[in-house]
PDB file of C-alpha atoms in Angstrom:
ATOM      1  CA  MET A 147       0.000   0.000   0.000  1.00 80.00           C
ATOM      2  CA  THR A 148       1.332   3.390  -1.032  1.00 92.00           C
ATOM      3  CA  THR A 149      -0.069   6.763  -0.007  1.00 91.00           C
ATOM      4  CA  LEU A 150       0.057   9.179  -2.941  1.00 87.00           C
ATOM      5  CA  THR A 151       0.690  12.921  -2.740  1.00 85.00           C
ATOM      6  CA  ASP A 152      -3.012  13.827  -2.618  1.00 89.00           C
ATOM      7  CA  GLY A 153      -3.751  11.313   0.161  1.00 88.00           C
ATOM      8  CA  ALA A 154      -5.244   8.647  -2.112  1.00 94.00           C
ATOM      9  CA  VAL A 155      -3.903   5.118  -1.605  1.00 96.00           C
ATOM     10  CA  LEU A 156      -2.548   2.747  -4.232  1.00 97.00           C
ATOM     11  CA  ARG A 157      -3.211  -0.820  -3.109  1.00 97.00           C
ATOM     12  CA  ARG A 158      -4.069  -4.282  -4.334  1.00 97.00           C
ATOM     13  CA  ALA A 159      -7.733  -4.688  -5.183  1.00 98.00           C
ATOM     14  CA  ARG A 160      -9.810  -6.392  -2.506  1.00 97.00           C
ATOM     15  CA  PRO A 161     -13.360  -7.697  -2.200  1.00 97.00           C
ATOM     16  CA  GLY A 162     -15.738  -4.765  -2.163  1.00 96.00           C
ATOM     17  CA  ASP A 163     -13.896  -2.959  -4.982  1.00 97.00           C
ATOM     18  CA  GLU A 164     -15.853  -4.689  -7.755  1.00 97.00           C
ATOM     19  CA  THR A 165     -18.334  -1.871  -8.447  1.00 97.00           C
ATOM     20  CA  GLY A 166     -15.597   0.764  -8.594  1.00 97.00           C
ATOM     21  CA  ILE A 167     -13.448  -1.424 -10.837  1.00 98.00           C
ATOM     22  CA  LEU A 168     -16.400  -2.047 -13.141  1.00 98.00           C
ATOM     23  CA  ALA A 169     -17.090   1.702 -13.315  1.00 97.00           C
ATOM     24  CA  CYS A 170     -13.498   2.249 -14.454  1.00 98.00           C
ATOM     25  CA  ILE A 171     -13.815  -0.528 -17.043  1.00 98.00           C
ATOM     26  CA  GLN A 172     -17.000   1.047 -18.422  1.00 98.00           C
ATOM     27  CA  ALA A 173     -15.430   4.507 -18.463  1.00 97.00           C
ATOM     28  CA  LEU A 174     -12.462   3.100 -20.385  1.00 96.00           C
ATOM     29  CA  ALA A 175     -14.813   1.445 -22.899  1.00 97.00           C
ATOM     30  CA  ASP A 176     -16.610   4.770 -23.315  1.00 97.00           C
ATOM     31  CA  TYR A 177     -13.282   6.556 -23.886  1.00 95.00           C
ATOM     32  CA  GLU A 178     -12.229   3.907 -26.401  1.00 94.00           C
ATOM     33  CA  ARG A 179     -15.467   4.481 -28.346  1.00 94.00           C
ATOM     34  CA  GLU A 180     -16.931   1.064 -27.420  1.00 94.00           C
ATOM     35  CA  PRO A 181     -19.609   1.965 -24.833  1.00 94.00           C
ATOM     36  CA  ASP A 182     -21.677  -1.183 -25.451  1.00 96.00           C
ATOM     37  CA  ALA A 183     -18.747  -3.633 -25.429  1.00 95.00           C
ATOM     38  CA  VAL A 184     -18.626  -4.363 -21.681  1.00 97.00           C
ATOM     39  CA  ASP A 185     -20.382  -7.600 -20.711  1.00 97.00           C
ATOM     40  CA  ASN A 186     -18.513  -7.833 -17.409  1.00 97.00           C
ATOM     41  CA  THR A 187     -20.355  -7.608 -14.088  1.00 98.00           C
ATOM     42  CA  ALA A 188     -19.366  -6.991 -10.486  1.00 97.00           C
ATOM     43  CA  GLU A 189     -19.997 -10.680  -9.785  1.00 97.00           C
ATOM     44  CA  MET A 190     -17.706 -11.738 -12.637  1.00 97.00           C
ATOM     45  CA  ILE A 191     -14.996  -9.384 -11.380  1.00 98.00           C
ATOM     46  CA  ARG A 192     -15.367 -10.825  -7.883  1.00 97.00           C
ATOM     47  CA  GLU A 193     -14.868 -14.374  -9.179  1.00 97.00           C
ATOM     48  CA  THR A 194     -12.005 -13.411 -11.492  1.00 97.00           C
ATOM     49  CA  LEU A 195      -9.994 -11.397  -8.985  1.00 98.00           C
ATOM     50  CA  PHE A 196     -10.972 -12.972  -5.664  1.00 97.00           C
ATOM     51  CA  GLY A 197     -12.227 -16.486  -6.448  1.00 96.00           C
ATOM     52  CA  ASP A 198     -10.556 -19.760  -5.481  1.00 96.00           C
ATOM     53  CA  ASP A 199      -8.005 -19.622  -8.317  1.00 94.00           C
ATOM     54  CA  PRO A 200      -7.556 -16.027  -9.504  1.00 96.00           C
ATOM     55  CA  ARG A 201      -5.951 -15.646 -12.919  1.00 95.00           C
ATOM     56  CA  ALA A 202      -6.146 -11.861 -13.109  1.00 98.00           C
ATOM     57  CA  PHE A 203      -5.094  -9.257 -10.580  1.00 98.00           C
ATOM     58  CA  ALA A 204      -5.631  -5.561  -9.998  1.00 98.00           C
ATOM     59  CA  PHE A 205      -4.202  -2.530  -8.318  1.00 98.00           C
ATOM     60  CA  VAL A 206      -6.507   0.362  -7.517  1.00 98.00           C
ATOM     61  CA  VAL A 207      -6.129   3.948  -6.442  1.00 98.00           C
ATOM     62  CA  ASP A 208      -8.611   4.477  -3.610  1.00 96.00           C
ATOM     63  CA  GLY A 209      -9.528   8.038  -2.693  1.00 94.00           C
ATOM     64  CA  GLY A 210     -11.073   6.828   0.562  1.00 88.00           C
ATOM     65  CA  ASP A 211     -14.270   5.018   1.476  1.00 80.00           C
ATOM     66  CA  GLY A 212     -13.912   2.771  -1.585  1.00 82.00           C
ATOM     67  CA  ASP A 213     -13.805   5.672  -4.076  1.00 93.00           C
ATOM     68  CA  ILE A 214     -11.906   3.857  -6.851  1.00 97.00           C
ATOM     69  CA  ARG A 215     -10.242   6.549  -8.918  1.00 97.00           C
ATOM     70  CA  ALA A 216      -7.945   4.420 -11.090  1.00 98.00           C
ATOM     71  CA  ILE A 217      -7.211   0.789 -11.925  1.00 98.00           C
ATOM     72  CA  ALA A 218      -4.539  -1.438 -13.396  1.00 98.00           C
ATOM     73  CA  ILE A 219      -5.798  -4.927 -14.251  1.00 98.00           C
ATOM     74  CA  TRP A 220      -3.150  -7.457 -15.177  1.00 98.00           C
ATOM     75  CA  PHE A 221      -2.290 -11.125 -15.574  1.00 98.00           C
ATOM     76  CA  LEU A 222       0.788 -13.278 -16.073  1.00 97.00           C
ATOM     77  CA  THR A 223       2.283 -14.105 -19.436  1.00 97.00           C
ATOM     78  CA  TYR A 224       5.053 -16.519 -20.337  1.00 96.00           C
ATOM     79  CA  SER A 225       7.896 -16.053 -22.798  1.00 96.00           C
ATOM     80  CA  THR A 226       9.345 -19.162 -24.370  1.00 97.00           C
ATOM     81  CA  TRP A 227      12.379 -17.099 -25.330  1.00 95.00           C
ATOM     82  CA  THR A 228      13.223 -15.874 -21.834  1.00 94.00           C
ATOM     83  CA  GLY A 229      11.802 -18.921 -20.075  1.00 97.00           C
ATOM     84  CA  ARG A 230      10.108 -16.630 -17.568  1.00 97.00           C
ATOM     85  CA  HIS A 231       6.788 -15.043 -16.824  1.00 97.00           C
ATOM     86  CA  GLY A 232       5.956 -11.417 -17.421  1.00 96.00           C
ATOM     87  CA  ILE A 233       3.018  -9.147 -16.751  1.00 97.00           C
ATOM     88  CA  TRP A 234       0.398  -8.204 -19.305  1.00 97.00           C
ATOM     89  CA  LEU A 235      -1.411  -4.993 -18.431  1.00 97.00           C
ATOM     90  CA  GLU A 236      -4.950  -5.472 -19.694  1.00 97.00           C
ATOM     91  CA  ASP A 237      -6.415  -2.154 -18.566  1.00 97.00           C
ATOM     92  CA  LEU A 238      -4.980   1.017 -17.124  1.00 97.00           C
ATOM     93  CA  TYR A 239      -7.551   3.702 -16.435  1.00 97.00           C
ATOM     94  CA  VAL A 240      -7.649   6.901 -14.414  1.00 97.00           C
ATOM     95  CA  HIS A 241     -10.981   8.721 -14.153  1.00 96.00           C
ATOM     96  CA  GLU A 242     -10.651  11.959 -16.103  1.00 93.00           C
ATOM     97  CA  ARG A 243     -11.182  14.266 -13.116  1.00 93.00           C
ATOM     98  CA  PHE A 244      -8.220  12.641 -11.354  1.00 95.00           C
ATOM     99  CA  ARG A 245      -5.705  12.760 -14.189  1.00 92.00           C
ATOM    100  CA  ALA A 246      -2.490  14.709 -13.626  1.00 90.00           C
ATOM    101  CA  ASN A 247      -2.291  13.465 -10.019  1.00 92.00           C
ATOM    102  CA  GLY A 248       0.388  10.882 -10.813  1.00 94.00           C
ATOM    103  CA  TYR A 249      -1.952   7.876 -10.568  1.00 96.00           C
ATOM    104  CA  GLY A 250      -0.994   6.420 -13.948  1.00 95.00           C
ATOM    105  CA  VAL A 251       2.714   6.642 -13.183  1.00 95.00           C
ATOM    106  CA  ALA A 252       2.146   5.166  -9.720  1.00 97.00           C
ATOM    107  CA  LEU A 253       0.164   2.217 -11.123  1.00 97.00           C
ATOM    108  CA  LEU A 254       2.762   1.471 -13.799  1.00 96.00           C
ATOM    109  CA  ALA A 255       5.547   1.803 -11.226  1.00 96.00           C
ATOM    110  CA  ALA A 256       3.729  -0.718  -9.006  1.00 97.00           C
ATOM    111  CA  LEU A 257       3.516  -3.141 -11.932  1.00 96.00           C
ATOM    112  CA  ALA A 258       7.190  -2.593 -12.760  1.00 97.00           C
ATOM    113  CA  GLY A 259       7.934  -3.310  -9.094  1.00 96.00           C
ATOM    114  CA  GLU A 260       5.986  -6.592  -9.334  1.00 96.00           C
ATOM    115  CA  CYS A 261       8.128  -7.531 -12.319  1.00 97.00           C
ATOM    116  CA  VAL A 262      11.393  -6.661 -10.598  1.00 97.00           C
ATOM    117  CA  ASP A 263      10.420  -8.351  -7.315  1.00 97.00           C
ATOM    118  CA  ARG A 264       9.396 -11.556  -9.117  1.00 97.00           C
ATOM    119  CA  GLY A 265      12.238 -11.606 -11.619  1.00 96.00           C
ATOM    120  CA  TYR A 266       9.961 -11.020 -14.607  1.00 97.00           C
ATOM    121  CA  PRO A 267      11.768  -9.371 -17.539  1.00 96.00           C
ATOM    122  CA  ARG A 268       8.689  -7.905 -19.274  1.00 95.00           C
ATOM    123  CA  LEU A 269       5.778  -5.571 -18.640  1.00 96.00           C
ATOM    124  CA  GLU A 270       3.677  -5.314 -21.792  1.00 96.00           C
ATOM    125  CA  TRP A 271       0.382  -3.861 -23.012  1.00 95.00           C
ATOM    126  CA  THR A 272      -1.335  -2.505 -26.091  1.00 93.00           C
ATOM    127  CA  VAL A 273      -2.552   0.988 -26.822  1.00 93.00           C
ATOM    128  CA  LEU A 274      -4.929   2.137 -29.538  1.00 91.00           C
ATOM    129  CA  ASP A 275      -3.033   3.804 -32.379  1.00 91.00           C
ATOM    130  CA  TRP A 276      -5.234   6.925 -32.197  1.00 92.00           C
ATOM    131  CA  ASN A 277      -4.733   7.446 -28.449  1.00 91.00           C
ATOM    132  CA  GLU A 278      -1.961  10.028 -28.737  1.00 93.00           C
ATOM    133  CA  PRO A 279      -2.173  11.210 -25.096  1.00 91.00           C
ATOM    134  CA  ALA A 280      -1.576   7.656 -23.845  1.00 92.00           C
ATOM    135  CA  ILE A 281       1.143   6.980 -26.422  1.00 93.00           C
ATOM    136  CA  GLY A 282       2.983  10.131 -25.349  1.00 93.00           C
ATOM    137  CA  PHE A 283       2.575   9.229 -21.677  1.00 91.00           C
ATOM    138  CA  TYR A 284       3.941   5.713 -22.226  1.00 94.00           C
ATOM    139  CA  ARG A 285       6.808   6.986 -24.388  1.00 93.00           C
ATOM    140  CA  ALA A 286       7.818   9.426 -21.629  1.00 93.00           C
ATOM    141  CA  LEU A 287       8.089   6.471 -19.231  1.00 93.00           C
ATOM    142  CA  GLY A 288      10.438   4.607 -21.587  1.00 93.00           C
ATOM    143  CA  ALA A 289       7.902   2.216 -23.140  1.00 94.00           C
ATOM    144  CA  GLN A 290       8.852   1.197 -26.665  1.00 92.00           C
ATOM    145  CA  ALA A 291       6.423   0.427 -29.468  1.00 91.00           C
ATOM    146  CA  MET A 292       6.717  -3.115 -30.813  1.00 91.00           C
ATOM    147  CA  GLU A 293       5.748  -1.996 -34.300  1.00 87.00           C
ATOM    148  CA  GLU A 294       6.814  -5.191 -36.007  1.00 90.00           C
ATOM    149  CA  TRP A 295       4.144  -7.083 -34.024  1.00 89.00           C
ATOM    150  CA  THR A 296       0.411  -6.897 -34.653  1.00 87.00           C
ATOM    151  CA  THR A 297      -2.325  -8.302 -32.459  1.00 88.00           C
ATOM    152  CA  ARG A 298      -4.658 -10.963 -33.827  1.00 89.00           C
ATOM    153  CA  ARG A 299      -7.982 -11.999 -32.330  1.00 89.00           C
ATOM    154  CA  VAL A 300     -10.509 -14.741 -33.039  1.00 93.00           C
ATOM    155  CA  THR A 301     -14.039 -14.269 -31.614  1.00 91.00           C
ATOM    156  CA  GLY A 302     -17.667 -15.151 -32.221  1.00 92.00           C
ATOM    157  CA  ASP A 303     -18.482 -17.360 -35.202  1.00 95.00           C
ATOM    158  CA  ALA A 304     -14.841 -17.530 -36.287  1.00 95.00           C
ATOM    159  CA  LEU A 305     -13.867 -18.836 -32.831  1.00 93.00           C
ATOM    160  CA  THR A 306     -16.639 -21.439 -32.933  1.00 94.00           C
ATOM    161  CA  ALA A 307     -15.644 -22.523 -36.459  1.00 94.00           C
ATOM    162  CA  LEU A 308     -11.996 -22.820 -35.484  1.00 93.00           C
ATOM    163  CA  ALA A 309     -12.863 -24.880 -32.389  1.00 94.00           C
ATOM    164  CA  ALA A 310     -14.931 -27.211 -34.588  1.00 95.00           C
ATOM    165  CA  ARG A 311     -11.741 -28.091 -36.469  1.00 93.00           C
ATOM    166  CA  ALA A 312     -10.263 -29.699 -33.341  1.00 92.00           C
TER     167      ALA A 312
END
């Protein structure tokens, strides 16, 4: 747990944070021009982050009384080349009214600390190519674009058709 300059606290997510985390996820979807894309629920978040075998994790910035102002949701990756795990940052979001308080830097620093403490050589994420404010922010922190790599995704009918080939 880290107290930030404005008195907010950066900490690991805990049961009871689900509604605030979901609000951040929805706000991020809205920002990314996909307001109807979120199917997640507070119950699903509870099971994912706090169930018997969590596979995803989160840090939050709590302004007090459960006022979740920012989130970093992440999970482990594995590199066959390094032979070690890494961290994939799925979502980083700071509510607009709290930007410029250092929350984004603090959340990324916490994730970098997880990597260093665990001996993980990589912290990775994607950013939309039109999100210039985020790209500039990440660049200023030393993040490098992996421009030779492109993300691929299979969903919906294509996923079902591919599975049928098994």
